[in-house]
Coordinates of C-alpha atoms in Angstrom, one line a residue:
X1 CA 48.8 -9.7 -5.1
X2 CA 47.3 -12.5 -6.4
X3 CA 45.0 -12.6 -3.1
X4 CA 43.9 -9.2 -3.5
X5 CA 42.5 -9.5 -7.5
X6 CA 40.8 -12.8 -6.0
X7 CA 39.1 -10.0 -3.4
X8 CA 38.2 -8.0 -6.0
X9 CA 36.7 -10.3 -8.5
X10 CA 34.7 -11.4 -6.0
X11 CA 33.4 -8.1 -4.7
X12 CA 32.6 -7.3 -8.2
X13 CA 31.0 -10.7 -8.9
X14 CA 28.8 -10.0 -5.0
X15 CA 28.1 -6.5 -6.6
X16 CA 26.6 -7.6 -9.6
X17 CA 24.4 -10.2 -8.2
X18 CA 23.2 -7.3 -6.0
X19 CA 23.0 -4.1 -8.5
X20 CA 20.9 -5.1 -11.6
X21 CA 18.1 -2.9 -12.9
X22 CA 14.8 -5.0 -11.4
X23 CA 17.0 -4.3 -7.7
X24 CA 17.5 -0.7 -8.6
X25 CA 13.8 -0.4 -9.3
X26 CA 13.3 -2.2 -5.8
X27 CA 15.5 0.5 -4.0
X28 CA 14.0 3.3 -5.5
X29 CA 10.6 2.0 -4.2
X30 CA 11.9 2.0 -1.0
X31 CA 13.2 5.3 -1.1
X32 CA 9.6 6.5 -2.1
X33 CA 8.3 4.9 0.9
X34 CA 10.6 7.5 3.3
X35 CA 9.5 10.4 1.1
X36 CA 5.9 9.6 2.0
X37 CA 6.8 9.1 5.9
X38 CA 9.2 12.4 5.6
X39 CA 5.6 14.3 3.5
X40 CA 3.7 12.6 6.8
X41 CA 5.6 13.6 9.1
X42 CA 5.9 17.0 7.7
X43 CA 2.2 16.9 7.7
X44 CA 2.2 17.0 4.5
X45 CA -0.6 14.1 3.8
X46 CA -1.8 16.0 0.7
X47 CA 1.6 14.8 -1.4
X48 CA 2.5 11.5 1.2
X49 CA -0.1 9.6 -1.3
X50 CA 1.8 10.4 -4.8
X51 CA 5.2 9.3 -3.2
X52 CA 3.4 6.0 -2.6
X53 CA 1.8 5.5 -5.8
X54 CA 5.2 6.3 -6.9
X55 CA 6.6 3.4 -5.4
X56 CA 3.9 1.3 -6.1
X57 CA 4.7 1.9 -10.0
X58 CA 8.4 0.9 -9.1
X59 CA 7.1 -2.1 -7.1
X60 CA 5.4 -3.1 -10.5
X61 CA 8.2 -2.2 -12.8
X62 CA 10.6 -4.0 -10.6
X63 CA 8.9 -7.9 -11.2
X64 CA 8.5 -6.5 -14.7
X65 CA 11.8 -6.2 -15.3
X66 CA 13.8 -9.3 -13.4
X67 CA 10.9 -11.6 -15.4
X68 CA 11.5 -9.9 -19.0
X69 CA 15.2 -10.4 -18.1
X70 CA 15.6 -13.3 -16.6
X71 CA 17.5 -12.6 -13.1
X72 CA 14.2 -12.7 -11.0
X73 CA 15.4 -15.1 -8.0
X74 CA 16.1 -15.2 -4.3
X75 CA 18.4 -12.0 -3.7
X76 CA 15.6 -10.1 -5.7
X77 CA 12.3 -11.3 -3.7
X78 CA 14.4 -10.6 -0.1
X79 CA 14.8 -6.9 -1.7
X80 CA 11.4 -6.7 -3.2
X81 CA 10.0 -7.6 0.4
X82 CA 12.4 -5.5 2.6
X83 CA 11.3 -2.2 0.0
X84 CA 7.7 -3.3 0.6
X85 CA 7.4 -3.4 4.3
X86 CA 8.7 0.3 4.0
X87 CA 6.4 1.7 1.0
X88 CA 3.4 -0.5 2.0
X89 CA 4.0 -1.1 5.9
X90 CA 4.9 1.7 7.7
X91 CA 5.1 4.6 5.4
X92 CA 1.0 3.7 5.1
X93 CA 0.5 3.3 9.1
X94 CA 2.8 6.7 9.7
X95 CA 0.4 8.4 7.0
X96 CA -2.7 7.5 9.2
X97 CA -1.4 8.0 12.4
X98 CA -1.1 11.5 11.3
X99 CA -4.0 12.0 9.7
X100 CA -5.8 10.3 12.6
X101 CA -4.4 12.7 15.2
X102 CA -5.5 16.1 13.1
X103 CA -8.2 18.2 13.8
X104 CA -11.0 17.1 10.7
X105 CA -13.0 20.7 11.4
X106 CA -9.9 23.0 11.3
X107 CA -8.2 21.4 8.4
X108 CA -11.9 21.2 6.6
X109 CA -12.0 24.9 7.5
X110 CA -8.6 25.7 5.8
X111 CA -9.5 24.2 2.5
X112 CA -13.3 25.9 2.2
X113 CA -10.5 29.0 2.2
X114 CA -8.7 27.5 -0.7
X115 CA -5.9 26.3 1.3
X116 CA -5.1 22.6 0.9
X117 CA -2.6 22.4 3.4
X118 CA -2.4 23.8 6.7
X119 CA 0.4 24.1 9.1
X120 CA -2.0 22.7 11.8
X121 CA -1.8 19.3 10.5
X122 CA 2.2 19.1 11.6
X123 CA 1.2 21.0 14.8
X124 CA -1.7 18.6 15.7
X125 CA 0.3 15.6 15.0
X126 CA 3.4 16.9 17.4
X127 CA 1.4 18.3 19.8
X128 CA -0.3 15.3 20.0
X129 CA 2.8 12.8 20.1
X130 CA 4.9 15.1 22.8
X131 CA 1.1 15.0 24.9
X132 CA 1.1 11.0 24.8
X133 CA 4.8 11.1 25.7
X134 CA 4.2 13.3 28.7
X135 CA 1.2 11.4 30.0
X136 CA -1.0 14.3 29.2
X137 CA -3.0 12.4 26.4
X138 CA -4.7 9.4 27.0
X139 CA -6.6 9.0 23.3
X140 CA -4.9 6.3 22.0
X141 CA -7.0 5.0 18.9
X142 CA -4.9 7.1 16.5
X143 CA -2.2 4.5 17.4
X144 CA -4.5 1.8 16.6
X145 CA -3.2 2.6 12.9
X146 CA 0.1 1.2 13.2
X147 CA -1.8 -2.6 13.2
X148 CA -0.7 -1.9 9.1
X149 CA 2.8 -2.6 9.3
X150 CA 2.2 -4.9 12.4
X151 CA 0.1 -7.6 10.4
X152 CA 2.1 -6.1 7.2
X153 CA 5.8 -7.7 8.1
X154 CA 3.9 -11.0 8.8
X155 CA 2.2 -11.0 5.5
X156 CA 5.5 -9.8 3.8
X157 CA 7.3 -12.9 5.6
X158 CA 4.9 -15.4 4.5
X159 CA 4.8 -14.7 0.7
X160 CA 8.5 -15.1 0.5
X161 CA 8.4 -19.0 2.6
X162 CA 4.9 -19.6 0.5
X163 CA 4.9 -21.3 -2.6
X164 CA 1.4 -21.4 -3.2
X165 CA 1.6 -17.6 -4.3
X166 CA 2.7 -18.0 -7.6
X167 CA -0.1 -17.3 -9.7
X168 CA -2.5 -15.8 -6.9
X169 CA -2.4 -14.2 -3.6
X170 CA -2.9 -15.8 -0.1
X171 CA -4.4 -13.0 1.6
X172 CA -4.5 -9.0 0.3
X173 CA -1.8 -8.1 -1.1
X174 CA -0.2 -5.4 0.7
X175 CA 0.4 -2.3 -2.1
X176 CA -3.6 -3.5 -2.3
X177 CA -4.2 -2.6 1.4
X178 CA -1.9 0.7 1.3
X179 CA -3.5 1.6 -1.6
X180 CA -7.1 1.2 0.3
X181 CA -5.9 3.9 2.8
X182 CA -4.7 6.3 0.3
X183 CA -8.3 7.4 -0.3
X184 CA -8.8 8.7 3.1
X185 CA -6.1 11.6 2.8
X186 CA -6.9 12.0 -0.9
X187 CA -10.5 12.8 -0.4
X188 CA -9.8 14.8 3.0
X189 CA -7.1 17.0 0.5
X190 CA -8.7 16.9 -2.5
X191 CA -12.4 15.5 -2.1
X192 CA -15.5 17.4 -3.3
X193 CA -16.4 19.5 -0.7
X194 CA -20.4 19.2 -1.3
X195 CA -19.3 15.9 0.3
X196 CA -18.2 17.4 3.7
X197 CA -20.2 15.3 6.2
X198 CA -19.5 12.3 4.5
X199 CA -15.8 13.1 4.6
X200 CA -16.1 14.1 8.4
X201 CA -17.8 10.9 9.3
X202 CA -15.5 8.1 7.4
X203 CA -12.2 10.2 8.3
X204 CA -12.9 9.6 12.1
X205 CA -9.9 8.3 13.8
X206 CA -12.7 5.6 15.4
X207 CA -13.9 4.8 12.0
X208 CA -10.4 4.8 10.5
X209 CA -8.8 2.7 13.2
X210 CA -11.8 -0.3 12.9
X211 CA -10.8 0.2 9.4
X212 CA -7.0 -0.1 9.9
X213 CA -7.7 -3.5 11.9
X214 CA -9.9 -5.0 10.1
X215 CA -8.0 -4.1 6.5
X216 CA -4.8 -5.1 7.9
X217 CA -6.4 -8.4 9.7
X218 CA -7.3 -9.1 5.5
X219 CA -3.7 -9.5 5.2
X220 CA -2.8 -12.8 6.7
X221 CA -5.9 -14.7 6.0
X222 CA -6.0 -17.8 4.0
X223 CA -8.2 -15.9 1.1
X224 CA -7.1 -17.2 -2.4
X225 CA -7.4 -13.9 -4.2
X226 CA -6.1 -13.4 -7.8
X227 CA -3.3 -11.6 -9.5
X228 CA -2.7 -9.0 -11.8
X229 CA -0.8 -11.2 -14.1
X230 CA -1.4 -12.0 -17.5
X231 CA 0.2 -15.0 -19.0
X232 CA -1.0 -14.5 -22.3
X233 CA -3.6 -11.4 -23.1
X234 CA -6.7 -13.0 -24.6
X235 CA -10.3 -13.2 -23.2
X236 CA -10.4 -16.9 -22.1
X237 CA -8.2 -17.0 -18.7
X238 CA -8.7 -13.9 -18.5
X239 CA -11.9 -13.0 -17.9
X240 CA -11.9 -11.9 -14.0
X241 CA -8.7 -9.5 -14.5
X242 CA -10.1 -7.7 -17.7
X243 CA -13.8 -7.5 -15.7
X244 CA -11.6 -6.2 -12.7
X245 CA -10.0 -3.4 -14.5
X246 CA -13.3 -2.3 -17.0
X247 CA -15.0 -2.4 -13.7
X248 CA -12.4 -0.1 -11.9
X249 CA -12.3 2.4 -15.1
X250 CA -15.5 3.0 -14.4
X251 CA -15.7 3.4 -10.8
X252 CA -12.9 5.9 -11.2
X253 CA -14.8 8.2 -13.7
X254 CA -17.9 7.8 -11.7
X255 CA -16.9 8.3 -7.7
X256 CA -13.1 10.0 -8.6
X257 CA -11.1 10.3 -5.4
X258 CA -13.1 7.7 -3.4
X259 CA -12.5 5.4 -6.2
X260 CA -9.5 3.7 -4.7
X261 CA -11.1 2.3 -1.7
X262 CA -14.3 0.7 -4.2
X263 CA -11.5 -0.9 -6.4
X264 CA -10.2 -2.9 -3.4
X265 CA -13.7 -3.6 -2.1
X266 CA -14.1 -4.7 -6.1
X267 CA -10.7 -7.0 -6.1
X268 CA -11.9 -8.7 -3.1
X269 CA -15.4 -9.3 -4.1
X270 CA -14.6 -10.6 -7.6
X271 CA -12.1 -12.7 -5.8
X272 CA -14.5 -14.3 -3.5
X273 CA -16.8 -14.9 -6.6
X274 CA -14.1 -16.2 -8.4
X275 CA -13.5 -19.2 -6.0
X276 CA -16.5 -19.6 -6.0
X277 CA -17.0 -20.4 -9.7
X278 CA -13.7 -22.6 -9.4
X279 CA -15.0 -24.5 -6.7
X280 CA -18.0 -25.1 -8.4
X281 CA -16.4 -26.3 -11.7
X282 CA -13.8 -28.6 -9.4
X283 CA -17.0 -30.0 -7.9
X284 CA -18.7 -30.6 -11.5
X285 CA -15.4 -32.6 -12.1

């Protein structure tokens, strides 16, 4: 008897190391990451987005939460990390796998008729898979697209094992990458359509899978970049992260849908500048 409450305490002791509010969070944006490959898969790419953006508000929430509260530690990074490679590896590399086997014309056709989502997209994408599986279909660069959550569980592995990632990033951060490809089915679903051939010539599956390499590739190299993280909320210490998001408000009232894509190009940029301006005041020293 005695053995058995010993069982139990500990079970409830294991439980509650596991089930706090921060890990809840962390579940729950895993679980938006298999809506949006469920939406893909569906082809639904015109709601697969929101289910991300979803869990990337969870992902935030999440570190939030286990800092304000003081239980952040090694159980919740594993979790954090796990949820991640989901939301921001493969749900983002199933999106444009399907959205890179789709017919452009057709589906461009569609919404000129007021229709924002087709059935062919869910056709073209099974049609396509069960003609690769058959040895039918040789076109293969729609594929090239799961190189997100190839270089994306690498980059996942080494933030947890590097401890120079603290106050920075080493590399993009991966909700920044997935992010980055969520304007490619947002402006294919919900684009201005006076924008057309611009539309038709970035949403290529050859343009889109030199994009998917070379966005991906971003992840694992040794780029300090900076972090959305404010220690304390004045100007001084400040000044690249409040320029980042003024900059971004603007871009987003200015380009709308295609927005998403010039913020990363923006976090990147700023980042390079900004290593460049420490480098320079370290070399002063």
């Amino acid at each position: 008897m005695v053995f058995v409450d010993i069982y139990h305490y500990k079970i409830s002791i294991s439980l509650g190391s596991m089930i706090n509010l921060p890990n809840l969070f962390t579940a729950a944006n895993m679980l938006s990451g298999i809506i949006a490959i469920l939406l893909a898969f569906a082809g639904r790419i015109d709601l697969a987005p929101f289910a991300i953006f979803t869990g990337a508000i969870f992902d935030f929430v999440d570190g939030f939460l286990a800092r304000k509260l003081g239980v952040a530690g090694d159980m919740g990074k594993q979790l954090d990390s796990l949820a991640d490679m989901v939301t921001f590896g493969v749900a983002p590399g199933m999106i444009m796998l399907v959205m890179m086997s789709m017919n452009l014309h057709h589906y461009l056709e569609y919404r000129m008729e007021g229709e924002v989502f087709p059935e062919t997209v869910f056709t073209d994408f099974f049609s396509y898979i069960n003609q690769i599986a058959d040895g039918t279909e040789t076109y293969a660069i729609p594929f090239f697209a799961l190189a997100i959550p190839f270089f994306s569980i690498f980059r996942l592995a080494k933030f947890n094992v590097d401890l120079r990632q603290t106050d920075k990033f080493i590399g993009l951060p991966t909700p920044a990458n997935t992010l980055f490809f969520m304007t490619f089915p947002l402006v294919l679903c919900y684009g201005d359509l006076s924008d057309r051939s611009m539309i038709l010539t970035v949403c290529q599956p050859e343009v889109l899978a030199v994009l998917c390499v070379t966005m991906s590739f971003l992840l694992i190299v040794e780029i300090p970049l900076f972090a959305l993280k404010f220690k304390q909320f004045g100007w001084k210490g400040n000044e690249i992260r409040y320029s980042f998001l003024l900059i971004s408000a603007g871009l987003i009232i200015v380009f709308k849908t295609w927005a998403i894509a010039l913020i990363v190009f923006l976090y990147l940029i700023l980042s390079l500048l900004d290593n460049l301006f420490n480098k320079k005041k370290t070399d002063e020293i």
